[in-house]
mmCIF file of N, CA and C in Angstrom:
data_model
loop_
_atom_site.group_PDB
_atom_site.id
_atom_site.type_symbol
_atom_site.label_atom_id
_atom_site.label_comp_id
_atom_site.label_asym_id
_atom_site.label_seq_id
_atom_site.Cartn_x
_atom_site.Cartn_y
_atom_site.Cartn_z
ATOM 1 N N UNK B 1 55.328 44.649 68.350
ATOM 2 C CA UNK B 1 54.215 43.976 67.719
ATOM 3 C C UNK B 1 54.731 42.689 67.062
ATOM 4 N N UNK B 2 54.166 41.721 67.183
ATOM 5 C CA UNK B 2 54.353 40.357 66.989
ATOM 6 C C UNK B 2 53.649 39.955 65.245
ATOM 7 N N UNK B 3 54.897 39.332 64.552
ATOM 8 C CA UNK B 3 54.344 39.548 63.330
ATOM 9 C C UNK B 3 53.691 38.045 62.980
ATOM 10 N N UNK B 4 52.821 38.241 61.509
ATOM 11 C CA UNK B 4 52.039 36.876 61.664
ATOM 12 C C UNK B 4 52.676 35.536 62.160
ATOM 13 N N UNK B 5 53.921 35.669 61.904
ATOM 14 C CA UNK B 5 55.156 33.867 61.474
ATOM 15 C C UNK B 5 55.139 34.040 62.867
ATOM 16 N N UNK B 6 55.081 34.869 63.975
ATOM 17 C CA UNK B 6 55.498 34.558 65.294
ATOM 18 C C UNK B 6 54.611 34.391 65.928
ATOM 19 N N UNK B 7 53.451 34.831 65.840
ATOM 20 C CA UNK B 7 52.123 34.927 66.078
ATOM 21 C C UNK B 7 51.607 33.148 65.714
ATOM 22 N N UNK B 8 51.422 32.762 64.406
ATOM 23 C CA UNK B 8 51.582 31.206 64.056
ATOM 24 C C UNK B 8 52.386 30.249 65.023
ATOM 25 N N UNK B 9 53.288 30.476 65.110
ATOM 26 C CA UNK B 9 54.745 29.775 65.873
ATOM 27 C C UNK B 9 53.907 29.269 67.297
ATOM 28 N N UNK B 10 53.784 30.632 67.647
ATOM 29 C CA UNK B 10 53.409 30.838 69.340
ATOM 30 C C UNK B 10 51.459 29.968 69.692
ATOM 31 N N UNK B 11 50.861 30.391 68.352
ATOM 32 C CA UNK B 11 49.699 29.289 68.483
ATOM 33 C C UNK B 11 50.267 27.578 68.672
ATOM 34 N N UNK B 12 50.713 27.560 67.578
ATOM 35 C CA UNK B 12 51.353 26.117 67.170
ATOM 36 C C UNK B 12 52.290 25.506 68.778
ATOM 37 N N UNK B 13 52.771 26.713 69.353
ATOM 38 C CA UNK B 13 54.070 26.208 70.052
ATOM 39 C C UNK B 13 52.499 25.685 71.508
ATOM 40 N N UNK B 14 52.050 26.669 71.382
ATOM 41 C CA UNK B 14 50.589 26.414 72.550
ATOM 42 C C UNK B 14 50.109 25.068 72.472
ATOM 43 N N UNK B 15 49.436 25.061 71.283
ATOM 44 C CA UNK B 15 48.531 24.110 70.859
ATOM 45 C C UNK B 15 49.607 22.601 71.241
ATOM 46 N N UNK B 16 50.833 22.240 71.294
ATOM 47 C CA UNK B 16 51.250 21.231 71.199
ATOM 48 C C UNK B 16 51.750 20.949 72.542
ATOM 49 N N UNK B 17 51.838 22.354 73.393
ATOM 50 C CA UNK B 17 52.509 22.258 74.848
ATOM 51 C C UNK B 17 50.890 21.331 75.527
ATOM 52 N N UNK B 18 49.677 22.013 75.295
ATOM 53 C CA UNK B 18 48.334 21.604 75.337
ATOM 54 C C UNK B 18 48.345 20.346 75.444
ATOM 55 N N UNK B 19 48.458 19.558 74.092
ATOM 56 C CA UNK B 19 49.184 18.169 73.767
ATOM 57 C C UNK B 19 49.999 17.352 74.701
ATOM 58 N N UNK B 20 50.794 17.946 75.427
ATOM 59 C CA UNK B 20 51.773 17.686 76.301
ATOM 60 C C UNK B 20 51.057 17.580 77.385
ATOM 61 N N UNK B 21 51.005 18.704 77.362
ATOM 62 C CA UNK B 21 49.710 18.419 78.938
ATOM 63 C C UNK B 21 49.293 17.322 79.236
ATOM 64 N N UNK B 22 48.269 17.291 78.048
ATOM 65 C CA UNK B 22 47.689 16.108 78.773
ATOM 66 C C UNK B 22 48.183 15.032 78.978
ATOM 67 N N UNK B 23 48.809 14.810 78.050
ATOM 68 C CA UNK B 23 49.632 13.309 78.028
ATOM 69 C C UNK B 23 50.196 13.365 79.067
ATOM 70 N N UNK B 24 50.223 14.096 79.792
ATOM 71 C CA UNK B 24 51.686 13.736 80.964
ATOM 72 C C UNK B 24 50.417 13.507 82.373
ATOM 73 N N UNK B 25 49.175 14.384 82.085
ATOM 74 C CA UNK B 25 48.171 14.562 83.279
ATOM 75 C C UNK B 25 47.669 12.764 83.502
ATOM 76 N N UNK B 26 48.135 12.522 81.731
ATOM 77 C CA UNK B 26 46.667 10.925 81.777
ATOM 78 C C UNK B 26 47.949 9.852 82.252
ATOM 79 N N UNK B 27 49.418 10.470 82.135
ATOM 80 C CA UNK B 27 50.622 9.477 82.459
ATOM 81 C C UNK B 27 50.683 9.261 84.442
ATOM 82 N N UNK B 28 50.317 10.413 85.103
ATOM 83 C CA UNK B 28 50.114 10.961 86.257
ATOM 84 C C UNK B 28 48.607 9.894 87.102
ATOM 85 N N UNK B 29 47.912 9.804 85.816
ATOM 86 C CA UNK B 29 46.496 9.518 86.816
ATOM 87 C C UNK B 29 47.182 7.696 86.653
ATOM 88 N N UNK B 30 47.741 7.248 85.688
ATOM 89 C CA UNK B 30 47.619 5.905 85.267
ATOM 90 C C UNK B 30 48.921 4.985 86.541
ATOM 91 N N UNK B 31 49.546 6.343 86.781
ATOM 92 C CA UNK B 31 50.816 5.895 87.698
ATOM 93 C C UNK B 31 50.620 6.539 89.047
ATOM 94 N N UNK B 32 49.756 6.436 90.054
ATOM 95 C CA UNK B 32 49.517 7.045 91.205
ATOM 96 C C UNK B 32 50.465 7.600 92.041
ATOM 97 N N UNK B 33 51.429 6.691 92.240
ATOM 98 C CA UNK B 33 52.556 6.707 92.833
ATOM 99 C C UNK B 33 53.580 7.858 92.399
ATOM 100 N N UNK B 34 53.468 8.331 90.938
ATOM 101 C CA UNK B 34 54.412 8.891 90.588
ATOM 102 C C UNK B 34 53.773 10.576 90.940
ATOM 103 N N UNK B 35 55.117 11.016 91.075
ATOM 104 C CA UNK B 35 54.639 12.714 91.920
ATOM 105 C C UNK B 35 55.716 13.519 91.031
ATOM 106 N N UNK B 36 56.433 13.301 89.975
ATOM 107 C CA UNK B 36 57.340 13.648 89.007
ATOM 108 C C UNK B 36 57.953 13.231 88.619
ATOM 109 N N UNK B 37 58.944 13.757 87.795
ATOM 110 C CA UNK B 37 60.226 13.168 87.193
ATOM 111 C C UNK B 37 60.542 14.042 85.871
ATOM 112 N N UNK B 38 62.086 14.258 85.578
ATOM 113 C CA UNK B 38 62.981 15.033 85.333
ATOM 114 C C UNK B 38 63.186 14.372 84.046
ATOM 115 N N UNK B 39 63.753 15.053 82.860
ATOM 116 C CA UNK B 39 63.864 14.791 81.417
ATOM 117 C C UNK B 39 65.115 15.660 81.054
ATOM 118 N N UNK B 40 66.508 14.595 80.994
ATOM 119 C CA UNK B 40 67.427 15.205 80.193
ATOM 120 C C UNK B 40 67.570 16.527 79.070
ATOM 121 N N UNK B 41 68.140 16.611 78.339
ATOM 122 C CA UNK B 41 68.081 16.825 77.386
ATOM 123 C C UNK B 41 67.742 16.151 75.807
ATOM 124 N N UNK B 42 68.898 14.526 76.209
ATOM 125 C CA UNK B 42 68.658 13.738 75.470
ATOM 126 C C UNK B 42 67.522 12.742 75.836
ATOM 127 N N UNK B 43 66.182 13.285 76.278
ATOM 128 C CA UNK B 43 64.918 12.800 76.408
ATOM 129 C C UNK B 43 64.969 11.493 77.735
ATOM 130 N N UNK B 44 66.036 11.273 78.383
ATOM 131 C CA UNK B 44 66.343 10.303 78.704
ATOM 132 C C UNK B 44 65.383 10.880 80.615
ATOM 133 N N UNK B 45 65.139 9.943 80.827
ATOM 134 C CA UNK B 45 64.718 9.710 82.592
ATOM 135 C C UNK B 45 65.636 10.414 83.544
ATOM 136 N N UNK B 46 66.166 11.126 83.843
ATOM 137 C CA UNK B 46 67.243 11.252 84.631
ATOM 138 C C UNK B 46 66.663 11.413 86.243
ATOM 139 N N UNK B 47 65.472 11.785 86.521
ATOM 140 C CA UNK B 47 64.683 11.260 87.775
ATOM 141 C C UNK B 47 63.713 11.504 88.021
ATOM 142 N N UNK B 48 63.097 10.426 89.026
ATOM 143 C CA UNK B 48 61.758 10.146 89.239
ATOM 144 C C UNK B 48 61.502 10.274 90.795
ATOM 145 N N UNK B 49 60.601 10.814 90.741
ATOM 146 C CA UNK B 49 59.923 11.286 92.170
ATOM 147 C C UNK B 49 58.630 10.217 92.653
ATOM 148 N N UNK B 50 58.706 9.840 93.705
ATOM 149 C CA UNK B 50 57.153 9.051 93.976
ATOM 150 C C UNK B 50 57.284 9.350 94.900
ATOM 151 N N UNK B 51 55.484 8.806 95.503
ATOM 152 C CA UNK B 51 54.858 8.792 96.612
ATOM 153 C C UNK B 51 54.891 7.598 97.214
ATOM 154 N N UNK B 52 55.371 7.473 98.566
ATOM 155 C CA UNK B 52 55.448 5.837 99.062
ATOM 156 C C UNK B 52 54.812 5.594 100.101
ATOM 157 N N UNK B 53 54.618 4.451 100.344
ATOM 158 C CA UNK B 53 53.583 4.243 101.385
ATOM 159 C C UNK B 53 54.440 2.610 102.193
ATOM 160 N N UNK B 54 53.757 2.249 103.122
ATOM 161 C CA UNK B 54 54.663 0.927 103.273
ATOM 162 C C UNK B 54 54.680 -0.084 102.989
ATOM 163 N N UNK B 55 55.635 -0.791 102.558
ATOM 164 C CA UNK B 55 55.538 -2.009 101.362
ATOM 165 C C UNK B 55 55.764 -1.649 99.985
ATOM 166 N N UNK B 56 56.254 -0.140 99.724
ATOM 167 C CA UNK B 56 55.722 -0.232 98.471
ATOM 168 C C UNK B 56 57.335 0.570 98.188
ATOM 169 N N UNK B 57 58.241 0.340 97.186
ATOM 170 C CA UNK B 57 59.405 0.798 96.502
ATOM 171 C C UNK B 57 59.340 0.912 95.070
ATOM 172 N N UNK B 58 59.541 2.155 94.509
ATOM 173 C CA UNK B 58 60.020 2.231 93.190
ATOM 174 C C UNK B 58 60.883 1.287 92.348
ATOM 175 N N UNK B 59 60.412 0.377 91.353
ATOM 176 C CA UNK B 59 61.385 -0.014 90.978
ATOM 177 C C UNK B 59 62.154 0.148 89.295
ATOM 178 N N UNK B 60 62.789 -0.366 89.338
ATOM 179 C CA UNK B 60 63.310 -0.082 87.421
ATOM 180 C C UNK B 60 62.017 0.521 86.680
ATOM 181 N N UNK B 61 60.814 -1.059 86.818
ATOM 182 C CA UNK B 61 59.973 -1.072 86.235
ATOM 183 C C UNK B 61 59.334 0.460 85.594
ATOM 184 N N UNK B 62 59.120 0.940 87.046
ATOM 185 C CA UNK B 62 58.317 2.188 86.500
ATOM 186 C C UNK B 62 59.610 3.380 85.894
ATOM 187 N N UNK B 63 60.598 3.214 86.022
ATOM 188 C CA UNK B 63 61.143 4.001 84.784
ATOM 189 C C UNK B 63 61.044 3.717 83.599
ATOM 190 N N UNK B 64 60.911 2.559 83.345
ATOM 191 C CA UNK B 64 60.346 1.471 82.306
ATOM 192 C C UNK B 64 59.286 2.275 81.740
ATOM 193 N N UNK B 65 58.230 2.070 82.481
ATOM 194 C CA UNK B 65 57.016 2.747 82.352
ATOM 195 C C UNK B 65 56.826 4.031 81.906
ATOM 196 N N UNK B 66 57.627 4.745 82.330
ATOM 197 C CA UNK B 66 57.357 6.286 82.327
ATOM 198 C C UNK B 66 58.158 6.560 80.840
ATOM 199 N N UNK B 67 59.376 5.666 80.351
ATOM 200 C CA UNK B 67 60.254 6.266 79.658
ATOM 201 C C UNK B 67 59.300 5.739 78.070
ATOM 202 N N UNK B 68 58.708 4.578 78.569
ATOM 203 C CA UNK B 68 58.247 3.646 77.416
ATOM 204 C C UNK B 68 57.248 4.858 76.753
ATOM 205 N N UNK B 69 56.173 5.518 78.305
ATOM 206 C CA UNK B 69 54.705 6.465 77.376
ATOM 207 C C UNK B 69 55.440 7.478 76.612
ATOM 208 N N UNK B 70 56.551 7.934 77.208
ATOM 209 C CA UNK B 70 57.040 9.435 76.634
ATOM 210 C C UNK B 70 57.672 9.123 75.286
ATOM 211 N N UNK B 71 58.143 7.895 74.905
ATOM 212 C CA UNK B 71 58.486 7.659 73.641
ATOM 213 C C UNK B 71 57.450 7.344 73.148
ATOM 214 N N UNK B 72 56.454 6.555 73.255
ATOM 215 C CA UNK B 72 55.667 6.182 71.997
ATOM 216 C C UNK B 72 54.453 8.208 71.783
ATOM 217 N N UNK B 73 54.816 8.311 72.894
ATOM 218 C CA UNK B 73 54.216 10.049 72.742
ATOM 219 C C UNK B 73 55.356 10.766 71.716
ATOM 220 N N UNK B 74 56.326 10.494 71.887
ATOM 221 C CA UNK B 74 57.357 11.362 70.550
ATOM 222 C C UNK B 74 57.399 10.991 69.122
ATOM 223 N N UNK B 75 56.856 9.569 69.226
ATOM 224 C CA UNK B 75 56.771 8.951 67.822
ATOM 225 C C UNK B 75 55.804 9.556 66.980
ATOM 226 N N UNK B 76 54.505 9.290 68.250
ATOM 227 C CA UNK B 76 53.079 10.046 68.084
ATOM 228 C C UNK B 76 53.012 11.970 67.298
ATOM 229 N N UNK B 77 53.976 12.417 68.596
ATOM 230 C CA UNK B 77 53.950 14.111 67.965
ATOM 231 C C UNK B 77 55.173 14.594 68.091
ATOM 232 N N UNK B 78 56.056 14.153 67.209
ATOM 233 C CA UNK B 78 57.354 14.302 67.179
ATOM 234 C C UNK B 78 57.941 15.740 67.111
ATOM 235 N N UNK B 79 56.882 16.928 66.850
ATOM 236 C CA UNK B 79 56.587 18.305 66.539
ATOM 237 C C UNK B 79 56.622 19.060 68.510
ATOM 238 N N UNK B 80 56.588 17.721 69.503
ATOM 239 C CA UNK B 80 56.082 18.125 70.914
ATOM 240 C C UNK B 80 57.628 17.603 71.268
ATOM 241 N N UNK B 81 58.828 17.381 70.560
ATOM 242 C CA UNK B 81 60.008 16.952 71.324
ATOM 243 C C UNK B 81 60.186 18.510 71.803
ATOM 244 N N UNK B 82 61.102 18.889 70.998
ATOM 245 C CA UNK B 82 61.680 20.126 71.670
ATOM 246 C C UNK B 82 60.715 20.698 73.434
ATOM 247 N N UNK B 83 59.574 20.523 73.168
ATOM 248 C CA UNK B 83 58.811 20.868 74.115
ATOM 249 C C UNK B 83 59.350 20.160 75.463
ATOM 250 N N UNK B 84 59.537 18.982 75.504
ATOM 251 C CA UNK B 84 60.039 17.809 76.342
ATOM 252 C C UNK B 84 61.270 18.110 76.904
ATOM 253 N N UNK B 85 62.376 18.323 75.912
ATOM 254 C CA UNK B 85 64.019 18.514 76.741
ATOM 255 C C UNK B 85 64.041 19.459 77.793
ATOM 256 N N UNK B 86 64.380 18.924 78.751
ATOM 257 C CA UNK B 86 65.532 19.146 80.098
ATOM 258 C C UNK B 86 63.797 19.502 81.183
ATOM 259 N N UNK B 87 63.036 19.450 80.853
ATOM 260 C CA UNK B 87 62.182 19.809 81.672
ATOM 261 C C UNK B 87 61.546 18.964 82.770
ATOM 262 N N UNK B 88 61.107 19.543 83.658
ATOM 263 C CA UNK B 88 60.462 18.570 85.149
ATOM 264 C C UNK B 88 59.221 18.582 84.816
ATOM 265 N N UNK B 89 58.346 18.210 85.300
ATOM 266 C CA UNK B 89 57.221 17.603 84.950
ATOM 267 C C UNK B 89 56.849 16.900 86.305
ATOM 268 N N UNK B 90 55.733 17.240 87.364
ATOM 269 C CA UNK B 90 54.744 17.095 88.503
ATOM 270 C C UNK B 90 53.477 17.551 88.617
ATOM 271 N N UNK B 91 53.490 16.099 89.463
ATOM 272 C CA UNK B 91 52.071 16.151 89.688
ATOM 273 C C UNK B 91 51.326 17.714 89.980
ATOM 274 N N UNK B 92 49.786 17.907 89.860
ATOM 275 C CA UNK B 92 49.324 18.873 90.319
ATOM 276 C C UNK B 92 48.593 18.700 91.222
ATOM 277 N N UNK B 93 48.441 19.089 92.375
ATOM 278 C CA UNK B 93 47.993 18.850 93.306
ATOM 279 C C UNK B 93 47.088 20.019 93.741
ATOM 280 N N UNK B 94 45.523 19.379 93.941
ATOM 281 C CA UNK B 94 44.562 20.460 94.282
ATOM 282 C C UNK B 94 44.295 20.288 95.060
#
């Protein structure tokens, strides 16, 4: 049996993964191209997945891009880091 402090924890730990969610769903719709990408530990880019078509190459930029939302998102809910380290993060595809 799960006592109240863990019970709290596990809302809180929900409620902010939730948080996460979306931010990463509205990071997904804003970057078409992008189909994932991988998060160190130390929050850092370590890789990015896209969708390509012809004419079209990944460049710095959109690591740029991707690394720039996920920080001003940590500044934002700095309570959603831990949530973030070492994890992958892709598109969903219906």
């Amino acid at each position: 049996m799960k006592t109240s402090e863990e019970r709290l924890y596990e809302a809180r730990r929900q409620h902010f993964e939730g948080i996460l969610a979306q931010h990463v769903h509205e990071l997904f719709q804003r970057l078409p191209m992008l189909s994932g990408f991988w998060l160190r530990p130390d929050l850092q880019v370590a890789e990015l997945s896209v969708f390509t078509w012809p004419g079209y190459s990944a460049t710095r930029d959109l690591y740029e891009e991707v690394t720039q939302s996920l920080v001003a998102f940590a500044e934002d809910r700095p309570e959603a880091l831990q949530l973030m380290r070492g994890r992958t993060f892709a598109r969903a595809v219906h």
